[in-house]
XYZ file of C-alpha atoms in Angstrom:
396
model
C 18.090 -4.523 -21.729
C 15.603 -2.001 -23.105
C 15.722 1.459 -21.608
C 13.357 4.387 -22.057
C 12.879 7.825 -20.528
C 9.567 9.416 -19.561
C 9.110 13.137 -18.891
C 5.824 14.314 -17.479
C 4.242 15.942 -14.426
C 3.576 14.075 -11.185
C 2.582 15.374 -7.742
C 2.648 18.941 -9.138
C 6.288 18.548 -10.168
C 8.067 17.916 -13.402
C 9.576 14.442 -13.309
C 11.892 12.304 -15.406
C 11.596 8.553 -14.907
C 14.141 6.105 -16.301
C 12.771 2.649 -17.065
C 14.919 -0.415 -17.580
C 13.005 -3.388 -18.949
C 9.770 -1.523 -18.074
C 10.784 -1.122 -14.411
C 11.467 2.328 -12.922
C 15.064 2.647 -11.724
C 15.548 6.416 -11.382
C 13.529 9.535 -10.668
C 14.695 13.086 -11.331
C 12.410 15.876 -10.158
C 12.318 19.310 -11.694
C 10.810 22.622 -10.816
C 7.603 23.145 -8.878
C 7.263 26.820 -9.733
C 9.783 29.649 -9.793
C 13.431 28.810 -9.340
C 14.405 29.409 -5.697
C 18.087 28.479 -5.487
C 21.177 27.651 -7.483
C 21.262 24.529 -9.611
C 23.957 21.959 -10.236
C 26.427 23.086 -12.884
C 25.672 26.810 -12.745
C 28.669 29.157 -12.797
C 28.787 32.417 -10.830
C 31.105 35.269 -10.004
C 31.318 34.757 -6.241
C 32.866 36.702 -3.376
C 34.751 35.161 -0.453
C 32.944 35.981 2.810
C 34.648 33.727 5.366
C 37.768 31.591 5.533
C 37.861 28.685 7.973
C 41.403 27.235 7.999
C 40.565 24.739 10.746
C 38.210 22.837 8.423
C 40.083 23.634 5.222
C 37.240 25.587 3.698
C 35.693 28.959 2.987
C 32.252 30.398 2.346
C 31.663 32.062 -1.001
C 28.590 34.193 -1.623
C 27.092 33.738 -5.096
C 23.970 35.881 -4.597
C 22.706 38.212 -1.910
C 22.484 36.074 1.224
C 23.263 32.769 -0.561
C 26.555 31.416 0.740
C 28.154 28.150 -0.389
C 30.924 25.979 0.984
C 34.227 26.106 -0.926
C 37.005 23.579 -0.195
C 40.566 24.881 0.157
C 42.277 21.795 -1.234
C 44.879 23.598 -3.358
C 44.598 21.074 -6.214
C 43.958 23.712 -8.862
C 44.259 27.431 -9.573
C 40.988 29.332 -9.427
C 39.995 31.960 -11.990
C 39.866 35.314 -10.173
C 37.940 38.298 -11.499
C 39.137 40.555 -8.663
C 42.142 39.483 -6.570
C 42.837 41.508 -3.424
C 45.830 40.033 -1.579
C 48.858 37.901 -2.407
C 47.654 34.922 -0.372
C 45.907 32.138 -2.317
C 42.509 33.229 -0.989
C 41.448 36.185 1.169
C 38.140 37.680 2.224
C 36.822 39.911 -0.534
C 38.388 37.998 -3.421
C 36.051 37.520 -6.374
C 36.338 34.371 -8.467
C 34.483 32.020 -10.775
C 32.790 29.142 -8.969
C 30.520 26.331 -10.085
C 27.793 24.619 -8.070
C 29.078 21.094 -7.383
C 26.471 19.827 -4.902
C 22.964 20.920 -4.019
C 21.958 22.047 -0.551
C 21.056 18.952 1.465
C 19.178 19.166 4.770
C 21.108 21.689 6.912
C 24.156 21.703 4.615
C 24.669 24.576 2.218
C 25.433 24.121 -1.482
C 29.031 23.250 -2.379
C 30.916 25.204 -5.048
C 34.284 24.627 -6.658
C 36.810 26.671 -8.586
C 37.464 23.685 -10.844
C 34.957 24.462 -13.587
C 33.436 21.448 -15.316
C 31.760 21.513 -18.714
C 29.854 18.287 -19.257
C 28.801 16.867 -22.589
C 27.412 13.517 -23.682
C 30.836 12.026 -24.217
C 33.339 14.206 -22.406
C 33.755 16.308 -19.272
C 36.140 19.247 -19.739
C 37.765 20.438 -16.506
C 39.554 23.744 -16.004
C 41.495 22.878 -12.855
C 42.330 19.201 -13.164
C 44.298 19.143 -16.427
C 44.857 15.415 -16.702
C 43.306 12.982 -19.201
C 40.990 10.367 -17.677
C 38.713 7.599 -18.922
C 35.564 6.279 -17.232
C 36.242 3.246 -15.070
C 33.496 1.432 -16.994
C 35.537 1.505 -20.216
C 38.140 -1.223 -20.574
C 40.506 -2.900 -23.004
C 41.239 -1.613 -26.491
C 38.568 1.101 -26.350
C 40.170 2.599 -23.246
C 43.557 2.669 -24.990
C 42.009 4.351 -28.048
C 40.501 7.108 -25.916
C 43.731 7.609 -23.969
C 45.548 8.008 -27.284
C 42.922 10.485 -28.510
C 43.323 12.437 -25.269
C 47.045 12.881 -25.852
C 46.208 15.354 -28.632
C 44.888 17.680 -25.914
C 47.593 17.120 -23.300
C 49.098 20.604 -23.773
C 45.766 22.463 -23.602
C 44.711 24.634 -20.664
C 42.086 22.071 -19.603
C 41.733 18.416 -18.755
C 39.373 15.790 -20.151
C 37.407 12.866 -18.763
C 35.970 10.488 -21.355
C 32.513 9.364 -20.212
C 30.908 5.931 -20.548
C 28.894 7.062 -23.582
C 32.189 7.224 -25.510
C 32.120 3.452 -25.926
C 29.994 3.602 -29.077
C 30.727 7.176 -30.191
C 32.632 8.093 -33.350
C 35.925 9.971 -32.999
C 34.513 12.869 -35.020
C 31.604 13.189 -32.563
C 33.953 13.222 -29.580
C 36.325 15.774 -31.103
C 33.441 18.033 -32.134
C 32.122 17.995 -28.579
C 35.560 18.760 -27.120
C 35.865 21.766 -29.442
C 32.411 22.974 -28.435
C 33.104 22.605 -24.702
C 36.514 24.293 -25.001
C 34.966 27.236 -26.837
C 32.326 27.592 -24.111
C 34.967 27.377 -21.356
C 37.142 30.116 -22.859
C 34.136 32.321 -23.573
C 32.904 32.094 -19.966
C 36.358 32.823 -18.503
C 36.811 35.924 -20.644
C 33.217 37.067 -20.175
C 33.413 36.492 -16.425
C 36.374 38.826 -16.001
C 34.186 41.694 -17.198
C 31.098 40.870 -15.134
C 30.104 42.161 -11.716
C 30.004 40.037 -8.595
C 27.040 37.614 -8.264
C 26.590 37.416 -12.041
C 25.428 34.036 -13.288
C 27.658 33.167 -16.247
C 26.128 29.799 -17.052
C 22.623 28.842 -16.063
C 21.455 25.248 -15.884
C 18.274 23.867 -17.421
C 15.528 22.396 -15.289
C 17.018 19.433 -13.346
C 14.780 16.807 -14.914
C 15.698 18.022 -18.413
C 19.385 18.246 -17.553
C 19.271 14.635 -16.317
C 18.919 13.513 -19.952
C 22.606 14.287 -20.453
C 23.729 11.869 -17.744
C 21.655 8.857 -18.757
C 23.542 6.085 -20.512
C 22.648 6.049 -24.199
C 23.290 2.329 -24.735
C 20.006 0.443 -25.299
C 18.010 3.693 -24.998
C 15.002 3.273 -27.288
C 12.679 6.229 -26.544
C 12.448 9.613 -24.874
C 8.707 10.052 -24.304
C 7.453 13.499 -23.290
C 3.853 14.264 -22.379
C 2.947 17.031 -24.788
C 0.012 18.358 -22.745
C 2.195 19.301 -19.724
C 2.311 23.098 -19.293
C 0.511 23.520 -22.627
C 3.410 21.937 -24.480
C 6.176 23.933 -22.754
C 7.916 20.826 -21.382
C 7.989 19.125 -24.776
C 9.391 22.236 -26.465
C 12.037 22.620 -23.757
C 13.161 19.004 -24.150
C 13.144 19.298 -27.932
C 15.290 22.453 -27.806
C 17.682 20.858 -25.320
C 18.150 17.793 -27.524
C 18.647 19.915 -30.639
C 21.317 21.989 -28.886
C 23.074 19.504 -26.604
C 22.208 15.999 -27.836
C 21.290 16.129 -31.553
C 22.115 12.437 -32.049
C 19.305 11.494 -29.650
C 16.654 13.698 -31.274
C 15.223 10.788 -33.338
C 14.325 9.060 -30.048
C 11.991 11.880 -28.998
C 8.282 10.947 -28.907
C 5.307 13.128 -28.025
C 2.638 11.455 -25.872
C -0.693 13.031 -26.692
C -3.446 11.009 -24.977
C -5.013 13.311 -22.326
C -7.502 10.619 -21.249
C -4.748 8.271 -20.042
C -1.647 10.287 -18.985
C 1.837 8.826 -18.671
C 1.617 8.872 -14.874
C -1.209 6.322 -15.024
C 0.103 4.436 -18.018
C 3.353 3.575 -16.189
C 1.994 3.829 -12.608
C 4.602 6.414 -11.636
C 2.748 7.445 -8.489
C 2.771 3.809 -7.374
C 6.514 3.600 -8.011
C 7.064 6.740 -5.932
C 4.958 5.326 -3.090
C 6.991 2.115 -3.199
C 10.232 4.086 -3.090
C 9.087 5.828 0.098
C 8.168 2.667 1.969
C 10.418 1.157 4.597
C 9.739 -2.449 3.552
C 10.340 -3.759 0.010
C 9.153 -7.270 -0.882
C 11.017 -9.452 -3.393
C 9.798 -12.286 -5.628
C 11.336 -14.976 -3.422
C 9.221 -13.859 -0.453
C 12.194 -12.259 1.256
C 12.184 -8.514 1.878
C 14.390 -5.489 2.534
C 13.980 -3.005 5.368
C 15.466 0.377 4.414
C 16.037 2.862 7.239
C 17.821 6.197 6.661
C 19.474 7.934 9.606
C 21.346 11.222 9.886
C 24.748 9.526 9.519
C 24.043 6.572 7.204
C 21.413 4.329 5.625
C 20.853 0.769 6.822
C 19.393 -1.964 4.589
C 18.432 -5.204 6.341
C 17.757 -8.415 4.381
C 15.125 -10.736 5.853
C 14.099 -14.194 4.615
C 10.437 -13.310 5.350
C 7.973 -15.653 3.638
C 10.682 -17.460 1.692
C 10.235 -21.206 2.235
C 13.524 -22.236 0.654
C 16.139 -24.007 2.735
C 19.491 -22.663 3.880
C 21.129 -23.893 0.687
C 19.213 -21.193 -1.199
C 20.366 -18.295 0.994
C 23.156 -17.295 -1.468
C 20.464 -16.985 -4.169
C 18.328 -14.809 -1.868
C 21.336 -12.630 -1.062
C 21.979 -12.068 -4.774
C 18.331 -11.132 -5.299
C 18.630 -8.770 -2.334
C 21.808 -7.235 -3.791
C 20.026 -6.499 -7.094
C 17.007 -4.982 -5.382
C 19.124 -3.005 -2.907
C 21.039 -1.381 -5.775
C 17.773 -0.581 -7.567
C 16.371 1.017 -4.423
C 19.577 3.010 -3.887
C 19.186 4.470 -7.375
C 15.416 4.925 -7.076
C 15.652 6.742 -3.732
C 18.992 8.379 -4.610
C 20.557 7.158 -1.366
C 24.133 8.328 -0.940
C 26.882 8.644 1.650
C 27.486 5.621 3.860
C 25.248 2.581 3.267
C 25.306 -0.576 5.394
C 23.668 -3.797 4.149
C 22.999 -6.674 6.529
C 22.652 -9.728 4.278
C 21.558 -13.175 5.482
C 24.585 -14.673 7.213
C 26.956 -16.675 5.042
C 29.058 -19.579 6.254
C 31.933 -19.813 3.789
C 34.513 -17.230 2.773
C 33.833 -18.110 -0.864
C 30.143 -17.174 -0.532
C 31.096 -13.816 0.960
C 33.631 -13.120 -1.789
C 31.150 -14.002 -4.551
C 28.426 -11.815 -3.041
C 30.715 -8.771 -2.717
C 31.841 -9.191 -6.339
C 28.220 -9.530 -7.506
C 27.169 -6.449 -5.542
C 29.990 -4.369 -7.032
C 28.973 -5.523 -10.516
C 25.395 -4.354 -9.899
C 26.606 -1.004 -8.558
C 28.558 -0.381 -11.761
C 25.247 -0.121 -13.657
C 24.527 3.095 -11.773
C 25.688 6.370 -13.461
C 26.716 7.456 -9.947
C 28.408 4.164 -9.012
C 28.871 3.110 -5.430
C 31.939 1.423 -4.041
C 31.931 -1.740 -1.941
C 34.373 -1.096 0.898
C 34.172 -4.568 2.389
C 32.500 -6.746 4.997
C 32.920 -6.352 8.751
C 33.391 -9.207 11.231
C 29.654 -8.979 11.895
C 29.031 -9.586 8.165
C 27.803 -6.035 7.537
C 28.614 -4.885 4.011
C 29.861 -1.297 3.750
C 29.132 0.815 0.661
C 29.787 4.446 -0.181
C 28.037 6.459 -2.892
C 28.855 10.043 -3.825
C 26.446 12.723 -2.632
C 25.434 14.932 -5.547
C 21.670 15.357 -5.661
C 18.981 15.345 -3.031
C 17.338 12.094 -2.027
C 13.911 11.266 -3.431
C 12.304 12.267 -0.140
C 14.112 15.602 -0.026
C 13.264 16.305 -3.684
C 9.564 15.798 -3.013
C 9.659 18.269 -0.138
C 12.218 20.683 -1.562
């Protein structure tokens, strides 16, 4: 599989598009002007405004009038810059919090006291002090990383080895851990001296930051349109790669043809239009109907114009599973997802389809989980809510 990244401007927004075998699989939208709200990964000195024991949460203000939800799960010890009472958390306490989820629809942003510092290969966590390895890494490589992690077992942080560790050298991984640990300790010490609502760690533009979370395996190019914002986007990406991802800097390419911009060259506007349509046609003649609701998203598989006989329905269901996963990534659908495949007769067919669907979901950096199939043959999937959906990003 060949993978490439495009960064340009589309619909008056910065946009990153990930292509796999020349087909768009992900969109990440950036700024459309001045920054209006907090971004994922930013760290603030916040103040507790409300405590709601009945829902196990609190509201922490990180800027004047900007309150975020904070879960009271007790799994870690927060870093306080001003502690008032002896209880674990009281109104008026000031502490370090990190934006964990963006505001979605009527829901406010979510912050956590478990600070995460994410690199290409490793996530350093301040609260969860265990050593973990990505579920996509198996066998001997997993054991090697677990052994490497034991060298840090007595540190005041935990580590999660990311999927990109598969092909990374040990020296690269250790260097990144040292860099992240230094940043973590610097922010904790600096934060104790800062006033409330201070931003201790800002995040780059979302579409630039998305570079960090893209799998590096089979990545051949990072193409940036040099004419966007008079070259500002290209310089920002170049600086980000030099600072955060120096190993990927050789992949950076400047696109300089103003007469035929990247948006037209790769038909990005067409891909966005497709990702906003309710009906998605497949090569077999079958199609998907994708309908989001407030509580969940429903994907219905229809045989449509497919002229194949019943014996080919398992093949159509597999095609539908592949396309459904692509659309989930493209539209950034999350939460509860229900897929109504073409009915299957045997238990073996159902088992094979669920296994195939889970395999496809594992290709997603934000992997979904197949929960199972109901008696009505509805397949249940969950996918973690982190970013806004494509539709919300275009209007947000």
